[in-house]
Coordinates of C-alpha atoms in Angstrom, one line a residue:
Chain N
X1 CA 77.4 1.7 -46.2
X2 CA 74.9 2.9 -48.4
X3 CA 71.2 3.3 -46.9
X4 CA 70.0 1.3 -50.3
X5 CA 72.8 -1.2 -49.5
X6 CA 71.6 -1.9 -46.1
X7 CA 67.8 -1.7 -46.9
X8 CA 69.1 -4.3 -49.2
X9 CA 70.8 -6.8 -46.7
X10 CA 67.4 -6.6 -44.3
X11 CA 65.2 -7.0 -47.2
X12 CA 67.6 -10.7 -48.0
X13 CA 67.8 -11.6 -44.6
X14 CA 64.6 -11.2 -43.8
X15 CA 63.4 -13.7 -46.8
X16 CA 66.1 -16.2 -45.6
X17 CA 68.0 -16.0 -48.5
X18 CA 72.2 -15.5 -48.0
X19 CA 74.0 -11.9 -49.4
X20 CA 77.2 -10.9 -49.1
X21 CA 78.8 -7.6 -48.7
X22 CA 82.2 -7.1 -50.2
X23 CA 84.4 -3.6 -48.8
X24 CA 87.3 -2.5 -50.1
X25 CA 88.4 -1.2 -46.5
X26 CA 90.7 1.1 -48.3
X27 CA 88.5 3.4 -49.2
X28 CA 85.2 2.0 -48.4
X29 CA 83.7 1.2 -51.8
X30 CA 81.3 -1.3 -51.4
X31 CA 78.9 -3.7 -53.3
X32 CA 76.3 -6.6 -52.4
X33 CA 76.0 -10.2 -54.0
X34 CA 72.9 -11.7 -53.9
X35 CA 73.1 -15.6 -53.7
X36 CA 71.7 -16.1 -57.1
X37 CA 74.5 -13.8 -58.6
X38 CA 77.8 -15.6 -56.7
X39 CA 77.9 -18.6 -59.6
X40 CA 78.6 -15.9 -62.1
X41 CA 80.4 -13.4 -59.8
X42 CA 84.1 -12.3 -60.9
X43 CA 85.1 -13.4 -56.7
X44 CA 82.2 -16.5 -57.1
X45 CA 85.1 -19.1 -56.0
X46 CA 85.7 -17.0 -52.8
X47 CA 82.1 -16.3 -52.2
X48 CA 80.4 -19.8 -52.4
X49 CA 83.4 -20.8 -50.1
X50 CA 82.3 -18.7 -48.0
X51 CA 78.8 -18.9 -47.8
X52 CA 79.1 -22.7 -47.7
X53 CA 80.9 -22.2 -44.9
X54 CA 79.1 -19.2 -43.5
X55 CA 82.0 -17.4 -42.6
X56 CA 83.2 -13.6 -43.3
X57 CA 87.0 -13.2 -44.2
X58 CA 89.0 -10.8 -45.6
X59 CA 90.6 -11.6 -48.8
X60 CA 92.9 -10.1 -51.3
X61 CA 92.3 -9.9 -54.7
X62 CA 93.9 -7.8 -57.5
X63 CA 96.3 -6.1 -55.3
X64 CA 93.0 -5.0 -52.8
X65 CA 91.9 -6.2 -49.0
X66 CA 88.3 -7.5 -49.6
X67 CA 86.1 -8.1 -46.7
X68 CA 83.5 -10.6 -47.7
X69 CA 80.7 -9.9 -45.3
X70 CA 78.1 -13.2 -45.1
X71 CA 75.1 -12.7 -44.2
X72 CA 73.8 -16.4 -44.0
X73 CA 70.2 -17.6 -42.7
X74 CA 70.1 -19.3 -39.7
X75 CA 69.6 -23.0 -41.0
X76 CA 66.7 -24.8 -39.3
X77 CA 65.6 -28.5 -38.5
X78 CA 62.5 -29.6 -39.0
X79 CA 61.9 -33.5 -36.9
X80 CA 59.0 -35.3 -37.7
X81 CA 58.5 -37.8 -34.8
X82 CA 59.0 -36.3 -31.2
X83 CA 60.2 -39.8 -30.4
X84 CA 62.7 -41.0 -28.0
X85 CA 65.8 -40.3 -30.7
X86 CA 64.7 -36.4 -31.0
X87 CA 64.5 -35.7 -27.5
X88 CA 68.1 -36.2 -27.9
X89 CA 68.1 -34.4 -31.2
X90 CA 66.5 -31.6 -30.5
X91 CA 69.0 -30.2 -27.7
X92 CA 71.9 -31.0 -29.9
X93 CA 70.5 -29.6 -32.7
X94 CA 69.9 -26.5 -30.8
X95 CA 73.6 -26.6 -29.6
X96 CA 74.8 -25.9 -33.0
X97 CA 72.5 -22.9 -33.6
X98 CA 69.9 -25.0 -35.7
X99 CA 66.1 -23.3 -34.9
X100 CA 64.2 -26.7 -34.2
X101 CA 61.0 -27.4 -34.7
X102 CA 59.7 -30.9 -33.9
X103 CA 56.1 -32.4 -35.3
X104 CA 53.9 -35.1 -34.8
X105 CA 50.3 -35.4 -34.7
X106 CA 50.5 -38.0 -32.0
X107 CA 50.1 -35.8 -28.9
X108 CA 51.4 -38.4 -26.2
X109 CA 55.0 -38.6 -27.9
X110 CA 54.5 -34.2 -28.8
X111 CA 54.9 -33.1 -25.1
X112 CA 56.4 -30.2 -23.7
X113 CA 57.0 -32.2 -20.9
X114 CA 59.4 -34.4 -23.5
X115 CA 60.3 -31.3 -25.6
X116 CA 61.0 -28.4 -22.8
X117 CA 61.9 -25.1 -24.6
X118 CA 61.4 -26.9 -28.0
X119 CA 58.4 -25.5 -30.7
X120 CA 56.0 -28.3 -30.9
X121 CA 53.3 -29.0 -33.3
X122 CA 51.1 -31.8 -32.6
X123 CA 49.7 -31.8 -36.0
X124 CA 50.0 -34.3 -39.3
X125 CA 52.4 -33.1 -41.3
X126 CA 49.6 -32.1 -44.4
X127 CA 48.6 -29.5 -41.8
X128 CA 51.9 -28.8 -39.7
X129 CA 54.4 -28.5 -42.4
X130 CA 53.5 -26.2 -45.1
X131 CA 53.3 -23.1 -42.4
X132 CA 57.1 -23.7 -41.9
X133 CA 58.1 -22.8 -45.5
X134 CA 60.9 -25.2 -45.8
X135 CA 63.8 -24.1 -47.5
X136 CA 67.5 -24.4 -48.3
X137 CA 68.5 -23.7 -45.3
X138 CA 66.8 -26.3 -43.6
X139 CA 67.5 -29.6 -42.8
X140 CA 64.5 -32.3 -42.7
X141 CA 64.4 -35.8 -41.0
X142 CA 61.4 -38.4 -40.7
X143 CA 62.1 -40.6 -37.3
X144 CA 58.5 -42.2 -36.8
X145 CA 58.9 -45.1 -38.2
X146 CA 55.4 -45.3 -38.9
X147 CA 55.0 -44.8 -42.5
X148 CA 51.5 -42.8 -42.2
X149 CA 53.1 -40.0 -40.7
X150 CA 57.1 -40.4 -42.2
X151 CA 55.5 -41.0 -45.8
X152 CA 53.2 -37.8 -45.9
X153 CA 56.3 -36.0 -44.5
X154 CA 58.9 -36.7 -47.3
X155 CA 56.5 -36.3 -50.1
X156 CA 56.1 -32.9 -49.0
X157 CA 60.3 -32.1 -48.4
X158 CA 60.8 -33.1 -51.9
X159 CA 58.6 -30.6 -53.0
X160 CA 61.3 -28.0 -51.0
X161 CA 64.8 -27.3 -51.4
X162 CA 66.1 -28.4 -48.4
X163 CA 69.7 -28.9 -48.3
X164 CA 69.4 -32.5 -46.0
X165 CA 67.1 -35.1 -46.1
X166 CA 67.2 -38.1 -44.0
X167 CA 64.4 -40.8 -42.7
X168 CA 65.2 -43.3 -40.0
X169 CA 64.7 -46.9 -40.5
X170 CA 67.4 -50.1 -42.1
X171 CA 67.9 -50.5 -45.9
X172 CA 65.3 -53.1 -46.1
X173 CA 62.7 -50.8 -44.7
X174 CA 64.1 -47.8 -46.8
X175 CA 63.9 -50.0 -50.0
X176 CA 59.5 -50.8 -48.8
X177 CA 59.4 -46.9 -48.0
X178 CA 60.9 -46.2 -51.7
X179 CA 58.3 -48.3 -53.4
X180 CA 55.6 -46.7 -51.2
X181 CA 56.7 -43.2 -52.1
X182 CA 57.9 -43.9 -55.9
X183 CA 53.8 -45.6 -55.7
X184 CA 52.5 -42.3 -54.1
X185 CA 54.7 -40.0 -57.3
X186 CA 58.1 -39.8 -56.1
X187 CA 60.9 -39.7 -59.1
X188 CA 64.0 -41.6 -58.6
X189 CA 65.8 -38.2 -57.9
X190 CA 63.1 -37.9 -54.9
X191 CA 64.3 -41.2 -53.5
X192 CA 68.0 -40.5 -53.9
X193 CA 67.4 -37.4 -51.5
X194 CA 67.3 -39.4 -48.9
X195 CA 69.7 -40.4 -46.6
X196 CA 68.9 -43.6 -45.5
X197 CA 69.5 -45.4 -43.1
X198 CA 70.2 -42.0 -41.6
X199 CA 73.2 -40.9 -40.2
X200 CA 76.9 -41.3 -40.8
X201 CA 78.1 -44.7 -39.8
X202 CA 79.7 -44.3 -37.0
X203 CA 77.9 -47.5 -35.3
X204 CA 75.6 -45.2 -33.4
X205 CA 73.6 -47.4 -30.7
X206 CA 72.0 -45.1 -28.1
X207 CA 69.2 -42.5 -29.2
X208 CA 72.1 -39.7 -28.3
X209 CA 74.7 -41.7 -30.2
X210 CA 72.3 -41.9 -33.2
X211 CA 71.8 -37.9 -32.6
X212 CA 75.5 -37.4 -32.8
X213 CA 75.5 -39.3 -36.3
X214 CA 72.8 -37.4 -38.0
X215 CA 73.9 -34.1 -36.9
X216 CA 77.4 -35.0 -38.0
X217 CA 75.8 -35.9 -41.7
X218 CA 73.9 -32.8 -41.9
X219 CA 76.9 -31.0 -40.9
X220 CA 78.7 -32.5 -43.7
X221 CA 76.0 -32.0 -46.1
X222 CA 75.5 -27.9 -44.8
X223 CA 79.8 -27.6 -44.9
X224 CA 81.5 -29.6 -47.3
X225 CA 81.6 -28.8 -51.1
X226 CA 79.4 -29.8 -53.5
X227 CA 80.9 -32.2 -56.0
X228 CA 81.9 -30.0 -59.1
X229 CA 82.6 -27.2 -56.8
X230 CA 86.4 -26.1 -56.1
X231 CA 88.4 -26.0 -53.3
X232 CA 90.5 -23.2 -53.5
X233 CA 92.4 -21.2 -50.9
X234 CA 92.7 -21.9 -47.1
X235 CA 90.3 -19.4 -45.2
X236 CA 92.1 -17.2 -42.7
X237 CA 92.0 -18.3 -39.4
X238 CA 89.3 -16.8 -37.6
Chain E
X1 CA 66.4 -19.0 -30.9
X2 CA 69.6 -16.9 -30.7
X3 CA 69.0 -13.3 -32.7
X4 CA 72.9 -12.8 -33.9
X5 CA 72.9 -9.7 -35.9
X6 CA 69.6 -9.4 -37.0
X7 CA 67.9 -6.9 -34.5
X8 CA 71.5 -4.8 -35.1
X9 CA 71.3 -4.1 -38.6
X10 CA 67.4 -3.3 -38.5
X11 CA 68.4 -1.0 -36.0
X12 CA 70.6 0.5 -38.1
X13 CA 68.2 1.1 -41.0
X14 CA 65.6 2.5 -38.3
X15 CA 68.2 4.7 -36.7
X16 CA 68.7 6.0 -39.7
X17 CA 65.0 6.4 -41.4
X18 CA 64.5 8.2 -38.0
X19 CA 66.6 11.0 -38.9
X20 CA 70.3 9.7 -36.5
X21 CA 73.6 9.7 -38.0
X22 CA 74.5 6.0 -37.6
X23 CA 77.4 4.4 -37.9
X24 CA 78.4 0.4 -38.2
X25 CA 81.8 -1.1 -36.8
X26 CA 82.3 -4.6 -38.5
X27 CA 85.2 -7.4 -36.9
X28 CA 87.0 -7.6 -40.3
X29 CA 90.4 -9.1 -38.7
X30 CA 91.1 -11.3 -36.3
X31 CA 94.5 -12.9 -34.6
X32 CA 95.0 -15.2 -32.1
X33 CA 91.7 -15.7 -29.5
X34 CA 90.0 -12.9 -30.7
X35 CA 86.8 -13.4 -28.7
X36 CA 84.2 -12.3 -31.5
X37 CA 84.6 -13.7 -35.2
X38 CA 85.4 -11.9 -38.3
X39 CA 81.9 -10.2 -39.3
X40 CA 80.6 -9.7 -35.7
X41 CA 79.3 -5.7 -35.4
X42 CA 78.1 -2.6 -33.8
X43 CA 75.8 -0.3 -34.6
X44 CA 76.3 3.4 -33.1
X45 CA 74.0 6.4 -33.5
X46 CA 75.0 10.2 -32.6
X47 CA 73.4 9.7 -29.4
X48 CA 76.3 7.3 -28.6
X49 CA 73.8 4.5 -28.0
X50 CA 75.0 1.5 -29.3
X51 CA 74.1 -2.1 -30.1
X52 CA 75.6 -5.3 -30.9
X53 CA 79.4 -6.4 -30.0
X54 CA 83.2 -6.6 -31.5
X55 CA 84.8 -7.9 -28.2
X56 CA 83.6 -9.1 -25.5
X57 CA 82.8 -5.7 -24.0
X58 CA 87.2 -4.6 -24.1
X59 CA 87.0 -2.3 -26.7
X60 CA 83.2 -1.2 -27.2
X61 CA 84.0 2.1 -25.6
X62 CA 86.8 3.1 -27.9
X63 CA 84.8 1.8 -31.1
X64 CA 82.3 4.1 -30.2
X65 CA 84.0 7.4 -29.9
X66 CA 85.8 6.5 -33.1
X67 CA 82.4 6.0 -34.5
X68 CA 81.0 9.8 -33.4
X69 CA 84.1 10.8 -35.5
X70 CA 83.2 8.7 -38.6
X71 CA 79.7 9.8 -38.1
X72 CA 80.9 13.6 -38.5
X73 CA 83.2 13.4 -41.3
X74 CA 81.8 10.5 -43.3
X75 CA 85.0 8.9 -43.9
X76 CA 85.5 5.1 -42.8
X77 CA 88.2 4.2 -40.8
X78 CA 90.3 1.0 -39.9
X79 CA 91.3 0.4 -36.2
X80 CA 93.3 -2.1 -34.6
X81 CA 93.1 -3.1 -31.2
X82 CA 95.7 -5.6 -29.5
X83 CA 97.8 -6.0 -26.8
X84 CA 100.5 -4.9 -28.4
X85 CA 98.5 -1.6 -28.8
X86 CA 100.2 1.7 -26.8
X87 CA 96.8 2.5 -25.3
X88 CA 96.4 -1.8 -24.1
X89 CA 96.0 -0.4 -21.1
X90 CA 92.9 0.6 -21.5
X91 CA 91.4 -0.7 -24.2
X92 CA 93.5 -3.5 -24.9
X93 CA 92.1 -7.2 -25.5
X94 CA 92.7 -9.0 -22.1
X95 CA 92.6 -12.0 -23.9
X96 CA 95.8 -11.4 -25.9
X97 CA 94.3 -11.6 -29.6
X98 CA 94.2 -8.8 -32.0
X99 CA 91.3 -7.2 -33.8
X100 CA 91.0 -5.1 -36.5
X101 CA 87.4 -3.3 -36.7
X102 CA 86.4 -1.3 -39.7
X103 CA 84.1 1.5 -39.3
X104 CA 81.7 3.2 -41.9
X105 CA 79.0 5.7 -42.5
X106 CA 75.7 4.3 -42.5
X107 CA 73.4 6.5 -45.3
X108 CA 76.6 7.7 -47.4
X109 CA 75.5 8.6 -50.7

């Protein structure tokens, strides 16, 4: 590997955005593939499957062994509400390599002694979550229920690119939360972000249970394909 | 929380600004339980210190004198380690998977 090559990869990694390294281990000829430049990339099919997936495989193409080398970010949650339902979430979260961060201003509910091991901020969100840089790789849910803290907190997501959105609460208080927001600026595409009510519908009842369902739709969200975007080949069992 | 590969491949570049021939051994291949997936890696410098994993600890020692090699001569190198392997016996995978783990120059021009 080229010393500019690697530079490179640091460079990406550290500004959380995904690169991958293709080798011909043949001979060793290698190039790098910014995520910006897969769409239009002559392996882009191969690529995005694999970033989406966050996976390295070797692949053949044009009569060569490719190893696709992924160099993904760590994806992230960000919780707003350290309520009963995150104390579960947190530790899953965690479980699946997700860096979690939980905030909420209310500073009997942001405990360490509820959140052991877990970064806290007890902090409204117009303070706590611009520091964070929210990006793609980040998935963002609003569990107060109380709309002075969830409200603040999803204005600001839709700002970001996160890849998951989700607020907790049924459809009749997700329909008063749109108006609120769609009051406060939100667009129509804003509102459609969210995934609410939260979680797939797997008739979740316990605040562990309702865990299990949210990680399980931002799972889908971080793994499946986008619409539009093909499913080609089977990966190689790894 | 956990640091995967990120302190390995700094390492690397600060091996080499510092003046080490460095070399990095990539998981390219894997078959059956292999314990470490396809992209997992070592770093090696001249000094044979090394960083990082492509097994579960099996076949770190044989990666790394094949790395001083690909250090010297600059040329990568493909090596496969299974139980099916002649030298299994001491290097083998104890799990019964097969790796292969591709090795390469870091700094090449």
């Amino acid at each position: 590997m080229k010393l500019e090559t690697l530079k490179q990869v640091n460079a990406e990694r550290a500004a959380r955005r995904p690169v991958i390294v293709v080798t011909d281990v043949a001979n060793g000829d290698q190039r790098l593939v910014k995520a910006r430049d897969i769409a239009t990339d002559p392996l882009g099919a191969e690529l995005s499957r694999q970033l989406r997936m966050g996976k390295s495989a070797m692949i053949e193409s044009g009569g060569k062994k490719l190893f696709l080398n992924v160099y993904a970010p760590t994806a992230r949650l960000v919780i707003v509400g350290a309520v009963h339902i995150s104390q579960a979430l947190a530790p899953l979260a965690r479980s699946l390599d997700y860096d979690v961060t939980v905030v909420d201003p209310r500073t009997a509910f942001a405990s360490p002694e509820r959140f052991p091991d877990v970064p806290l901020i007890a902090e409204w969100p117009d303070v706590a979550l611009p520091p964070l840089n929210i990006d793609h790789y980040t998935a963002f849910v609003a569990l107060t229920h109380d709309p002075k803290i969830d409200d603040p907190a999803l204005l600001h997501a839709f700002e970001r690119d996160c890849f998951y959105i989700g607020a907790l609460g049924s459809r009749k208080t997700h329909a008063k939360r749109a108006e609120r927001l769609k009051a406060q600026g939100a667009s129509d595409a804003d509102i459609a972000r969210i995934h609410a009510p939260i979680g797939l519908s797997i008739g979740a009842v316990s605040p562990s249970e309702i865990a299990v369902a949210i990680m399980a739709e931002i799972t889908a969200e971080l793994r499946l394909p986008k619409e539009g975007e093909t499913q080609t080949a089977k990966v190689q069992a790894a | 929380m956990l640091n995967r590969d990120e302190d390995i491949l700094q390492a690397a570049e600060n091996w080499q600004k510092a003046g080490h021939g460095v070399a990095l051994a990539t998981v390219v291949e894997t078959w059956g339980s292999a314990p470490r997936p396809a992209g997992s890696s070592l770093v090696i410098n001249d000094d044979g210190t090394f960083l990082g994993s492509v097994s579960g600890g099996c076949v770190e020692g044989a990666v790394v004198t094949e790395a001083l090699d690909v250090i010297a001569s600059g040329k990568p190198k493909m090596l496969e380690f299974g139980v099916a392997d002649e030298t299994a016996w001491n290097v083998g995978l104890s799990c019964g998977g097969t790796i292969c783990v591709f090795v390469e120059k870091v700094g090449q021009s």
